[in-house]
Short mmCIF file of C-alpha atoms in Angstrom, two decimals:
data_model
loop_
_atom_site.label_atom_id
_atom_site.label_comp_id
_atom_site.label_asym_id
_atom_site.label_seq_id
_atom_site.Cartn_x
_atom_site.Cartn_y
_atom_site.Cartn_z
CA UNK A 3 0.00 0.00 0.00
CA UNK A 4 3.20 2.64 0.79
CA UNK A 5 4.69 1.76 -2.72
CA UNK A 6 1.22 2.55 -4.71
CA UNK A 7 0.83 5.21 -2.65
CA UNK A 8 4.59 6.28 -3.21
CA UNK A 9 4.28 5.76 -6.87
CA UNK A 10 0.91 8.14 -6.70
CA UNK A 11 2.98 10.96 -5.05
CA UNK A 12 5.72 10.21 -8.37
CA UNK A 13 2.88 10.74 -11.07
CA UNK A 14 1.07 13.38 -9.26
CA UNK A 15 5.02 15.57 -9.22
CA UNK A 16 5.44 14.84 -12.59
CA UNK A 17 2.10 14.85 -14.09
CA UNK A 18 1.19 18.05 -12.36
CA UNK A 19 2.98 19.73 -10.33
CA UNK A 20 6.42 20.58 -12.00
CA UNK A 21 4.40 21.68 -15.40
CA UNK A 22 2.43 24.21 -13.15
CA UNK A 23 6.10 25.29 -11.89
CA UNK A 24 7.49 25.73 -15.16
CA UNK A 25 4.81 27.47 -16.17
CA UNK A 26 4.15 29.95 -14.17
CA UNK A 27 7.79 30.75 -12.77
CA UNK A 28 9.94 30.11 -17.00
CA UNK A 29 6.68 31.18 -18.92
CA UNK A 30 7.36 27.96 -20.62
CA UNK A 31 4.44 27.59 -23.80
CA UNK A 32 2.35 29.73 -21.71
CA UNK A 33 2.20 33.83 -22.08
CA UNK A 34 1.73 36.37 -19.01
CA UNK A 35 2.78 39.43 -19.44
CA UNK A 36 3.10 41.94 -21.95
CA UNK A 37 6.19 44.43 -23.20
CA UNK A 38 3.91 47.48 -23.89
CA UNK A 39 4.73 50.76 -23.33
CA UNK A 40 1.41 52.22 -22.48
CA UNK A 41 -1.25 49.20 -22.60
CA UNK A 42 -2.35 46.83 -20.28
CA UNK A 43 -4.89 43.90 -20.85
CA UNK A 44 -7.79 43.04 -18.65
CA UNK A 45 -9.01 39.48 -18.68
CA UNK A 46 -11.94 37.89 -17.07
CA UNK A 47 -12.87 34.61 -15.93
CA UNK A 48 -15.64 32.06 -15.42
CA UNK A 49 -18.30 33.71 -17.31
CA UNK A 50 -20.34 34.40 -19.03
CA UNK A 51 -22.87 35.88 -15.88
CA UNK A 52 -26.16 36.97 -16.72
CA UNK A 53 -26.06 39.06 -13.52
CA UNK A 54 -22.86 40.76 -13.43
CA UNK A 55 -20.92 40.23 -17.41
CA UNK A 56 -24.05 42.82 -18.53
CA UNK A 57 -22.67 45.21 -15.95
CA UNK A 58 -18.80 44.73 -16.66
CA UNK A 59 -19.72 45.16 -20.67
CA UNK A 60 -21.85 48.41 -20.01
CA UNK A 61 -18.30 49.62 -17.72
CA UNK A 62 -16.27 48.82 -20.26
CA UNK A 63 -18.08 50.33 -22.67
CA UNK A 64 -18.08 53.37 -20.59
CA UNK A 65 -14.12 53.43 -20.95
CA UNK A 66 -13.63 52.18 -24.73
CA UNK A 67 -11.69 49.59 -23.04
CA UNK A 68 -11.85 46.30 -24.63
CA UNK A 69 -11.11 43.10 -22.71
CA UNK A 70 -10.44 39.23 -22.79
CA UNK A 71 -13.76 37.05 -21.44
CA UNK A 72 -11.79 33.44 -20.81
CA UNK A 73 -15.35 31.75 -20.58
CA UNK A 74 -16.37 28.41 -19.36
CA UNK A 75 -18.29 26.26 -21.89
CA UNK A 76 -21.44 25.34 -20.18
CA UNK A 77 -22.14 28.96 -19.00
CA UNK A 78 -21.58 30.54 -22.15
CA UNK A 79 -24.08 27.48 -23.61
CA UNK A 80 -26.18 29.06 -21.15
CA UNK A 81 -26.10 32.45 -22.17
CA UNK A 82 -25.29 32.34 -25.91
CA UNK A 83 -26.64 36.23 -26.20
CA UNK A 84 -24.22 37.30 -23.49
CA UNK A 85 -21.70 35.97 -25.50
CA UNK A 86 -22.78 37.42 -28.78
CA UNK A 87 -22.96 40.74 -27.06
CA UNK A 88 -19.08 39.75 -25.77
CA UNK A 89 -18.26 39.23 -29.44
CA UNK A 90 -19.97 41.88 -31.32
CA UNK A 91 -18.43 44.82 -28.62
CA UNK A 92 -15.07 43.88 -29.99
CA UNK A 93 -13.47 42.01 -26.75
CA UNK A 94 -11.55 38.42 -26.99
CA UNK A 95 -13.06 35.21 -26.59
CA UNK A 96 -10.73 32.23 -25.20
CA UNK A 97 -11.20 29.13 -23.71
CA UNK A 98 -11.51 28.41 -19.74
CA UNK A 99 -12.66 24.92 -20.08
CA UNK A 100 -16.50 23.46 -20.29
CA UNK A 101 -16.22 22.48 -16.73
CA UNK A 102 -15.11 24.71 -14.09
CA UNK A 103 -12.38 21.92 -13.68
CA UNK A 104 -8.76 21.29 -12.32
CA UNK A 105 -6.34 19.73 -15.49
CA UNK A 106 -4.77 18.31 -12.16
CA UNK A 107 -7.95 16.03 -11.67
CA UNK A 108 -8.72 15.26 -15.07
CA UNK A 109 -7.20 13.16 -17.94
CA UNK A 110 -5.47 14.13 -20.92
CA UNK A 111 -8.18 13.11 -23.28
CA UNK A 112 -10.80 14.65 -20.72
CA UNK A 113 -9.35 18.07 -20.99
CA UNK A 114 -9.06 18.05 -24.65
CA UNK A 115 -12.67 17.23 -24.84
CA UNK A 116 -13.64 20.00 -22.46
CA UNK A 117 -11.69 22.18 -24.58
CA UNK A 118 -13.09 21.09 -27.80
CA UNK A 119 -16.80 21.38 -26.62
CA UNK A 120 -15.82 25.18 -25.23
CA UNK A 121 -14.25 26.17 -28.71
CA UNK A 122 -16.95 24.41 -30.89
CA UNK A 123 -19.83 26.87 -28.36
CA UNK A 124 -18.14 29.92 -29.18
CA UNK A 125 -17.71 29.14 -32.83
CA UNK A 126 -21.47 27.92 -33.24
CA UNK A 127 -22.21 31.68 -31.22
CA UNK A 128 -20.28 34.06 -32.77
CA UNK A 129 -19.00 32.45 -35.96
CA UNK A 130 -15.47 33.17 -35.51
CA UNK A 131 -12.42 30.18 -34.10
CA UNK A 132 -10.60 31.36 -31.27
CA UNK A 133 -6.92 30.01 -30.26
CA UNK A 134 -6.63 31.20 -26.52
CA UNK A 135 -6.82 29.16 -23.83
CA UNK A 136 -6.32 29.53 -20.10
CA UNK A 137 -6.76 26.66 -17.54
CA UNK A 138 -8.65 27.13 -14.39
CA UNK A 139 -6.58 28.43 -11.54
CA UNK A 140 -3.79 28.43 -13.94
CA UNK A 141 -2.92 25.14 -13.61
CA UNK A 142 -1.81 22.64 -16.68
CA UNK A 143 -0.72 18.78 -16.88
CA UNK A 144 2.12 17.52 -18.51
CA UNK A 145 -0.14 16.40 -21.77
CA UNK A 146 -1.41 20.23 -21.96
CA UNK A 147 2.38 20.95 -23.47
CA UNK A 148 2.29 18.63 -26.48
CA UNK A 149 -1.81 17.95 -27.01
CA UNK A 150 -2.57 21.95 -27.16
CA UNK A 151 -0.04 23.27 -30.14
CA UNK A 152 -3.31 24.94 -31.95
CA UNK A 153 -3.99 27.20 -28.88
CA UNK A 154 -2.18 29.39 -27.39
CA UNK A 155 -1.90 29.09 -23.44
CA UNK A 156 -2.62 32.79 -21.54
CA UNK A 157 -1.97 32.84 -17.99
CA UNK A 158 -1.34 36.01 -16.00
CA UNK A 159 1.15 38.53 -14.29
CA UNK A 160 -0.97 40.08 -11.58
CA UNK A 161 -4.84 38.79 -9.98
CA UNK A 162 -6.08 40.58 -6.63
CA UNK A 163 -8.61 37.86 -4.96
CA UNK A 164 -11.23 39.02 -6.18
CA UNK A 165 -13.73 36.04 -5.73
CA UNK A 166 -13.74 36.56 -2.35
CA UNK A 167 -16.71 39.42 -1.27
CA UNK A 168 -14.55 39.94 1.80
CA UNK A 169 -11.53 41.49 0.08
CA UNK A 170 -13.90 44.71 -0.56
CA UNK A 171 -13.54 47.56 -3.39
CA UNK A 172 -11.44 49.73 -1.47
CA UNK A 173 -8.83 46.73 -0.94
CA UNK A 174 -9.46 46.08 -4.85
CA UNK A 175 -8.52 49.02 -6.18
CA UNK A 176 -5.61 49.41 -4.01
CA UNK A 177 -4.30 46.56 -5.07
CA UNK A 178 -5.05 46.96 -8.93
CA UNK A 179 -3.71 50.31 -9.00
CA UNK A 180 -0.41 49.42 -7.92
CA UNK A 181 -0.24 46.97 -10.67
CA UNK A 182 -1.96 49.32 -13.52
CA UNK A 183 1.48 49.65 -15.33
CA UNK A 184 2.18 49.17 -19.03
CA UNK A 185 2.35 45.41 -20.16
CA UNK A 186 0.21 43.82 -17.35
CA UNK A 187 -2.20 41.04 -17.74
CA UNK A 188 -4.45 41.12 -14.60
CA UNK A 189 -6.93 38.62 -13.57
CA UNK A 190 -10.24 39.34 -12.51
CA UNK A 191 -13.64 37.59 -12.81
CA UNK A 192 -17.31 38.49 -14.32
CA UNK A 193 -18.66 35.89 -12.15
CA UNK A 194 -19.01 34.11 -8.56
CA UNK A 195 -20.94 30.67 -9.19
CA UNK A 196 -17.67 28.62 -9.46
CA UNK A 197 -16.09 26.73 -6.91
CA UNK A 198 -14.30 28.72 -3.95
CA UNK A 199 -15.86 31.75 -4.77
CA UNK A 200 -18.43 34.04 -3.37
CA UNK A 201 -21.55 34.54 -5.21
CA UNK A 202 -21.59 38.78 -4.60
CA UNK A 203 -17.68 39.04 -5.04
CA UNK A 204 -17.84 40.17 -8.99
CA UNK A 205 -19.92 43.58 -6.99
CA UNK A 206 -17.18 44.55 -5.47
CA UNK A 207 -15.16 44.28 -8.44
CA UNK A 208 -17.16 46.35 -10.45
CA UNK A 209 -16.53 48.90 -7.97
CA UNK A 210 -12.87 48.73 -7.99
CA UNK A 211 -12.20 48.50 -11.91
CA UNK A 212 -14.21 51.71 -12.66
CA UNK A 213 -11.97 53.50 -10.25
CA UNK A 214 -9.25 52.01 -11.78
CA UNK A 215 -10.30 52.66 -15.54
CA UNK A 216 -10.84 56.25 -14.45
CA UNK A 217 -7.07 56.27 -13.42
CA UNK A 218 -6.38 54.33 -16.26
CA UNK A 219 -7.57 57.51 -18.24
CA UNK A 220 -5.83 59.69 -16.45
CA UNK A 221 -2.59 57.74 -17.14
CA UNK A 222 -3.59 58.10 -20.89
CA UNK A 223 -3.15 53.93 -20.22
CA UNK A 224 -5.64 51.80 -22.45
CA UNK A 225 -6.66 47.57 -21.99
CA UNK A 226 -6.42 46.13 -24.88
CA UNK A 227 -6.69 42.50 -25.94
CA UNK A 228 -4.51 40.06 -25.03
CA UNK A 229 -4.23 39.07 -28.81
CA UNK A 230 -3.18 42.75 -29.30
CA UNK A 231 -0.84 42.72 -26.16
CA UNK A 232 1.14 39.23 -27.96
CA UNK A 233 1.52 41.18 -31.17
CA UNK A 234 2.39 44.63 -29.28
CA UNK A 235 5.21 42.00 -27.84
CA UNK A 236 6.59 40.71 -31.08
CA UNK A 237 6.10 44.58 -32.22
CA UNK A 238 8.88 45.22 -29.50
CA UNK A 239 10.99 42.28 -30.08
CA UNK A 240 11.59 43.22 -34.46
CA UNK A 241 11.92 46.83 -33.00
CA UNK A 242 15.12 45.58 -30.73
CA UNK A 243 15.97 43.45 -33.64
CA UNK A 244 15.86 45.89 -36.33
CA UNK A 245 17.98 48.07 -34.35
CA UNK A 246 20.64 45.28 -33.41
CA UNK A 247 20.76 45.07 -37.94
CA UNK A 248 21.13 48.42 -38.49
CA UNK A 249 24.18 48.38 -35.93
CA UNK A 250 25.03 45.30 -38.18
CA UNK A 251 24.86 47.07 -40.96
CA UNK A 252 26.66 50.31 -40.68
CA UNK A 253 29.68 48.01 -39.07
CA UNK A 254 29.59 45.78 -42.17
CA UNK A 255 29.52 48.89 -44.27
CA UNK A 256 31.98 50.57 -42.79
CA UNK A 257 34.13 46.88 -42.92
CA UNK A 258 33.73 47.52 -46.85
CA UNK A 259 35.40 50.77 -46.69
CA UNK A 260 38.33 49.67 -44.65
CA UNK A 261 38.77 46.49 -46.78
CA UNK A 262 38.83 48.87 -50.15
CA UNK A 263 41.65 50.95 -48.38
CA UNK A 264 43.73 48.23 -47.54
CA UNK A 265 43.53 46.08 -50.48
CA UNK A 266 43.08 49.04 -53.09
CA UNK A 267 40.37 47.39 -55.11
CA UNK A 268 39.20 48.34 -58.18
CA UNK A 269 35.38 49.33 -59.38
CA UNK A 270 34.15 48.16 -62.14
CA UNK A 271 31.71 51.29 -62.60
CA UNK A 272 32.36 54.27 -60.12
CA UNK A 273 29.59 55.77 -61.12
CA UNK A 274 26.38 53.17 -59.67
CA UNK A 275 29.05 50.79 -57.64
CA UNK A 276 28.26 47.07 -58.21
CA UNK A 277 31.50 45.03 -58.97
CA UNK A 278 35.14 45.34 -57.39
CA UNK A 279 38.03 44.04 -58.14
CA UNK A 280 41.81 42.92 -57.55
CA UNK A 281 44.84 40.93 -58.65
CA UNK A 282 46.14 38.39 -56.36
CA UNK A 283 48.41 35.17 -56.46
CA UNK A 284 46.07 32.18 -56.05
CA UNK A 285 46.34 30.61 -52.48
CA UNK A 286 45.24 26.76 -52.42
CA UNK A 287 45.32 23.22 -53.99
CA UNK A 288 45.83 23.02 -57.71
CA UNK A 289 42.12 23.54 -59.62
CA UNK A 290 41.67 22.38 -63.44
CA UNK A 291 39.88 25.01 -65.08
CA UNK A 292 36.76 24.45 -67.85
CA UNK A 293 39.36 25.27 -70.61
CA UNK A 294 41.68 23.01 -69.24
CA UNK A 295 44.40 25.01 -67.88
CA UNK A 296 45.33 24.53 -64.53
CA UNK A 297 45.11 27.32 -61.77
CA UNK A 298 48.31 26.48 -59.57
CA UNK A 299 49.49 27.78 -55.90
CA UNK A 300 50.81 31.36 -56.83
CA UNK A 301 48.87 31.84 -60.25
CA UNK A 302 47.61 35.52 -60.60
CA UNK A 303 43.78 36.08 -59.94
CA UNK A 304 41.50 38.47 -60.49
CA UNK A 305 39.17 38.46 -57.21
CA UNK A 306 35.76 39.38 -57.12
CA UNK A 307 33.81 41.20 -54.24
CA UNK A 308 30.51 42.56 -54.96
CA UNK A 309 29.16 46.26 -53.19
CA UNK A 310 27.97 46.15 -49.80
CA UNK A 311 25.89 48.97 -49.67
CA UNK A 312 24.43 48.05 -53.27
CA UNK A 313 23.58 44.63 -52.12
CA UNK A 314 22.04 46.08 -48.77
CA UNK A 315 19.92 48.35 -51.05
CA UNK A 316 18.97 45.60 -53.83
CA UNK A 317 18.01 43.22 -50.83
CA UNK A 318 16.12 45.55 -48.64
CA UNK A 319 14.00 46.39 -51.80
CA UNK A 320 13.65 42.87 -53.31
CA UNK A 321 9.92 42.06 -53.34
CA UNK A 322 10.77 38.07 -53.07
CA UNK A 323 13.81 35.46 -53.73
CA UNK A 324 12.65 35.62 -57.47
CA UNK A 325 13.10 39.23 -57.56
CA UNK A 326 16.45 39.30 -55.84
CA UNK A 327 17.88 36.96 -58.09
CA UNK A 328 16.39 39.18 -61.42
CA UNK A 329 18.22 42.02 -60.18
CA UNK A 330 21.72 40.03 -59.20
CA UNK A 331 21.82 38.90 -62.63
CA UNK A 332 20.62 41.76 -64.40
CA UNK A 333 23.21 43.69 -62.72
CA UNK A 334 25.93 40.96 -63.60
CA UNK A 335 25.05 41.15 -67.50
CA UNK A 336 26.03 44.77 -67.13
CA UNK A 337 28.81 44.36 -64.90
CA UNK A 338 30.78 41.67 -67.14
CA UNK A 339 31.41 43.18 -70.44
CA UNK A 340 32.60 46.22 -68.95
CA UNK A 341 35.59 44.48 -66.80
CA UNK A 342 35.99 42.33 -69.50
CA UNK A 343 37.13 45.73 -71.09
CA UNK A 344 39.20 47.17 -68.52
CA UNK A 345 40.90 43.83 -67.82
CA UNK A 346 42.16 43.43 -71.73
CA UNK A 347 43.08 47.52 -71.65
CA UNK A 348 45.15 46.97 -68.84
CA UNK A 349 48.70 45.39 -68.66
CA UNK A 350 48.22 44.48 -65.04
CA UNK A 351 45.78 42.24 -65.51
CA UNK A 352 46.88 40.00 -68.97
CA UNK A 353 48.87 37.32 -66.87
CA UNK A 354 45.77 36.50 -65.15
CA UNK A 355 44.39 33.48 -65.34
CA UNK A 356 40.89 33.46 -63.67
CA UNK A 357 38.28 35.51 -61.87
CA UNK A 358 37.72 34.45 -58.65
CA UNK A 359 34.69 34.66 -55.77
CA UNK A 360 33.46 32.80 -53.00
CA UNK A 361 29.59 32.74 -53.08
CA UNK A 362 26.86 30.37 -51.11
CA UNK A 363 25.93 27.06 -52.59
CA UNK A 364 23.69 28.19 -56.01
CA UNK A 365 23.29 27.53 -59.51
CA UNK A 366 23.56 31.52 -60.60
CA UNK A 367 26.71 32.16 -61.25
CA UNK A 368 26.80 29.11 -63.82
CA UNK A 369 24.44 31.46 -65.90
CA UNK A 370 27.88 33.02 -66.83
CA UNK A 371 29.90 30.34 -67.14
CA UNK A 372 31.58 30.37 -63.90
CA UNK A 373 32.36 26.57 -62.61
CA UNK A 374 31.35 26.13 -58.56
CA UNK A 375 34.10 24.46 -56.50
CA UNK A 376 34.24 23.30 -52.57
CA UNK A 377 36.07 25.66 -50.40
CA UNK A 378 39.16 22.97 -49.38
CA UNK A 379 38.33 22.42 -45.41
CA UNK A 380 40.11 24.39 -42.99
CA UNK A 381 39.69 28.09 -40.69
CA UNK A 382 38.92 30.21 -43.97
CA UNK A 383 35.91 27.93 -45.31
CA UNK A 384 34.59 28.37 -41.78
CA UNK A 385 34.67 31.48 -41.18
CA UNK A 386 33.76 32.57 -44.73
CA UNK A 387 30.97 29.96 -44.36
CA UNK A 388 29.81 32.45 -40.39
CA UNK A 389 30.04 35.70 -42.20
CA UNK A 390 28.36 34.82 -45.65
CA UNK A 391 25.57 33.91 -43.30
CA UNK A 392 25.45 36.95 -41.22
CA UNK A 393 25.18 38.79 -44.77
CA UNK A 394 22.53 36.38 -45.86
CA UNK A 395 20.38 37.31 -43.00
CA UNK A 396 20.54 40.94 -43.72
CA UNK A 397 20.45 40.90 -47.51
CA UNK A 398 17.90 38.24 -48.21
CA UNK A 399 14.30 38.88 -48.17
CA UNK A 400 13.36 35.77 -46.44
CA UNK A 401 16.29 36.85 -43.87
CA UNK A 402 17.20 34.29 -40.84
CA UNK A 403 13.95 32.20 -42.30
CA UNK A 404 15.96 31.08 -45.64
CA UNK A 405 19.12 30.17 -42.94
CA UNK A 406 16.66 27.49 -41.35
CA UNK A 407 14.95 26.12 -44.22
CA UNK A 408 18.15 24.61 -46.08
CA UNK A 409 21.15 25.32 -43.68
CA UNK A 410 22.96 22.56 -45.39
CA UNK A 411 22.95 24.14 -48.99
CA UNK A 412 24.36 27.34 -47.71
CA UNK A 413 27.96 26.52 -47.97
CA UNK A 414 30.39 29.05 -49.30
CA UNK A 415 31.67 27.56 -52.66
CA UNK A 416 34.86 28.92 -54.84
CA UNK A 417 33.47 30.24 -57.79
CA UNK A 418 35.75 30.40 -61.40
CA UNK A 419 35.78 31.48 -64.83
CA UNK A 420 38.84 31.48 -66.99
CA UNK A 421 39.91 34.71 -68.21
CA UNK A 422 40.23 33.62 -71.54
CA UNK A 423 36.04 32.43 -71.58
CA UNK A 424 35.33 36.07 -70.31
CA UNK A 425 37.54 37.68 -73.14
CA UNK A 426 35.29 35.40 -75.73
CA UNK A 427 31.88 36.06 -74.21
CA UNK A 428 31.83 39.00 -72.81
CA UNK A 429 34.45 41.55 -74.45
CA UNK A 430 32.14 42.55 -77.61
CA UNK A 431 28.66 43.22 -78.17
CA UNK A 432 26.99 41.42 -80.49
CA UNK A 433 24.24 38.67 -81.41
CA UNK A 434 26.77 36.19 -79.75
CA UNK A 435 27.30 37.33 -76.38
CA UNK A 436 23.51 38.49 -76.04
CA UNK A 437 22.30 34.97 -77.24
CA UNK A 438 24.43 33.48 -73.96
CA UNK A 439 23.12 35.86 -71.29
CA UNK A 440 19.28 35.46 -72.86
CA UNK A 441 17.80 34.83 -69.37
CA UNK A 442 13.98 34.81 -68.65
CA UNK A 443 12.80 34.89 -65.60
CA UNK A 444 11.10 31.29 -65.86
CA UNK A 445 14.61 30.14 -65.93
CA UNK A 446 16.21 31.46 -62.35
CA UNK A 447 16.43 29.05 -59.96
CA UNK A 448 14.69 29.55 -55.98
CA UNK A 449 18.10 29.14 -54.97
CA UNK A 450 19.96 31.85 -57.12
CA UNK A 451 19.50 34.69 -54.27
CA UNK A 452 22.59 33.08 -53.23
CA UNK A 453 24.40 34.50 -55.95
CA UNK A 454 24.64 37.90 -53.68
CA UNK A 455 26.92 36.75 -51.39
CA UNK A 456 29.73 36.56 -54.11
CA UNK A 457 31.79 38.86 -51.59
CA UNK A 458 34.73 38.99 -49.46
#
């Protein structure tokens, strides 16, 4: 009888209570408070009341304030006009169970029903899905983590006792007021016929949240939706992020300028910056070019590092992948013929044997007849491999999204073209050259954004 017993105490601290820990102490899967500057978000429980949720609607109302009703299934089957009402003012609907019921006490399967009935009432009442769900008392099982991915679990940062009667307006509003700052979620509850509370409390209540609204006002403080408090979160977090990129990006454009200093590179056309270049002896394992000559340890290169600040502006305004690649290619036809120009008109350059780059995995730069190549393994294919990254999540349009969808096919690869193929294709106009760079859009490949990190 001790071990069942024993093994009972096991279940119940794994099965219960350490979800409701790391719940409400980590916010794990579960949301509670807000990053707002000036909002707040009222939510209510246990209703819908036909007594006292009339009352709270005409106070809010009153205020323009708009709330979130976390109703229980059977009473809003009760009172589907209440709800309506609920719905049609413009507040949130979620989920607070169909049974005023403990996810302690019940099985998984149970609470998933009880869900599912509550979500199926409010859809049949007001038409419209919602994806919000708080437990009673706050309190989830294990199974609510991994069964419950299509709602959203909303707990809460601040609640007063308000169920009890005894706790009085005057103790209310005290209590609320010194939690009406931006970014709260506070508890409260339209209604007293649940278990441990006090049929008269949600009077006393009433009392306490106009006072506090009318501070509220004063503040120039508004509640707003807990739907509208998640996305004024996210709001916050692409504000912090956007900053940390800009900081990004004026370093790496500042990098560019430094880098042009110190290795005195070349531009293809001063006047609308897209291509730079420079001669350099060939570092690496011997590589058998397309023509058949062989590109040895020491043979002069031409390297090739596209514009930072162009490729900033080309990404930032790139509608999709699609269009990024148009305009990467576009600009290469343009960019080619003239250095194939400047590279024959200047002495410097005529011992070269190849241009040169380093881009992410694609199949662009073959549009031109440059051959791809593996980076050889070692410290400069990594950390080419960490900062062609960083400048595919500020360039692309998808930005860190296209980094997790096919991580292993962004690779830095070597990327080569014989000088002499360049001369032949690319150093006069004419019906010859045009017929190789004839590229419709049909043709570009998803993956041919990657043709913009051609850089150093």
């Amino acid at each position: 009888m001790q071990t069942l017993l024993l093994w009972l105490f096991y279940i119940s601290i794994f099965y219960a209570f350490i979800p409701g820990i790391i719940t409400r102490i980590f916010g794990f899967r579960a949301f509670q408070k807000g990053k707002s500057e000036r909002d707040y978000s009222l939510t209510f429980d246990d209703g819908p009341d036909p007594r006292y949720t009339p009352q709270l609607l005409d106070l809010l109302k009153r205020y323009n304030a708009k709330a979130t009703f976390f109703v229980v299934g059977s009473h809003a089957e009760q009172n589907p006009d209440l709800l309506k009402r609920i719905h049609e003012e413009g507040h949130l609907i979620g989920i607070h169970n169909y049974k005023h019921k403990s996810n302690w006490v019940m099985q998984p399967r149970t609470v998933r029903k009880q869900i599912r009935m509550t979500a199926e009432i409010i859809f049949s009442i007001t038409g419209e899905r919602t994806t919000y769900y708080r437990p009673p008392w706050g309190i989830v099982n294990m199974f609510d983590f991994y069964k419950l991915d299509q709602y959203k679990i909303v707990l809460w940062s601040s609640m007063f006792g308000d169920w009890r009667e005894k706790t009085g307006a005057d103790k209310l509003t005290e209590r609320m007021l010194n939690k009406l700052v931006p970014g709260e979620v506070m508890l409260l509850h339209d209604c007293g016929s649940t278990m441990g509370a006090d049929p008269d409390a949600p009077k006393q209540m009433l009392i306490a949240l106009e006072r506090v609204l009318q501070e509220a006002n004063r503040r120039q403080m508004q509640s707003i939706r807990i739907d509208e408090m998640i996305q004024s979160n996210d709001n916050v977090i692409e504000k912090k992020q956007s900053i940390a990129k800009n900081v990004v990006v004026k370093a790496w454009l500042l990098w560019e300028v430094v880098f042009h200093f110190i290795f005195r590179l070349k531009t293809v056309t001063p006047v609308d910056p897209f291509l730079h270049y420079r001669l350099r002896p060939y570092k690496g394992k011997p590589v058998t070019l397309d023509n058949g000559s062989i590109l040895e340890n020491g043979s002069s290169i031409i390297e090739l590092h596209f514009d930072n600040q162009k490729l900033f502006h080309i990404g930032m305004n790139s509608r999709s992948e699609v269009h990024l690649a148009i305009q990467m290619i576009r600009s290469m036809e343009k960019e080619l013929p003239a250095l194939a120009y400047q590279l024959m008109d200047n002495p410097e350059f005529r011992n070269a044997k190849a241009l040169y780059g380093v881009s992410m995995i694609n199949r662009g730069p073959e549009k031109f007849g440059f051959s791809i190549r593996d980076l050889p393994n070692g410290w400069f294919a990594k950390s080419t491999n960490v900062y062609l990254k960083i400048l595919m999540s500020i360039i692309h349009p998808a930005g860190k999204g296209r980094l997790k969808e096919s991580p292993s096919k962004l690779v830095p690869k070597m990327i080569i073209m014989p000088v002499d193929y360049l001369n032949e294709h690319f150093s006069v106009s004419g019906s010859h050259r045009k017929s190789n760079l004839e590229i419709v859009p049909q043709d570009i490949p998803v993956e041919s954004p990657e043709l913009a990190n051609v850089t150093h």
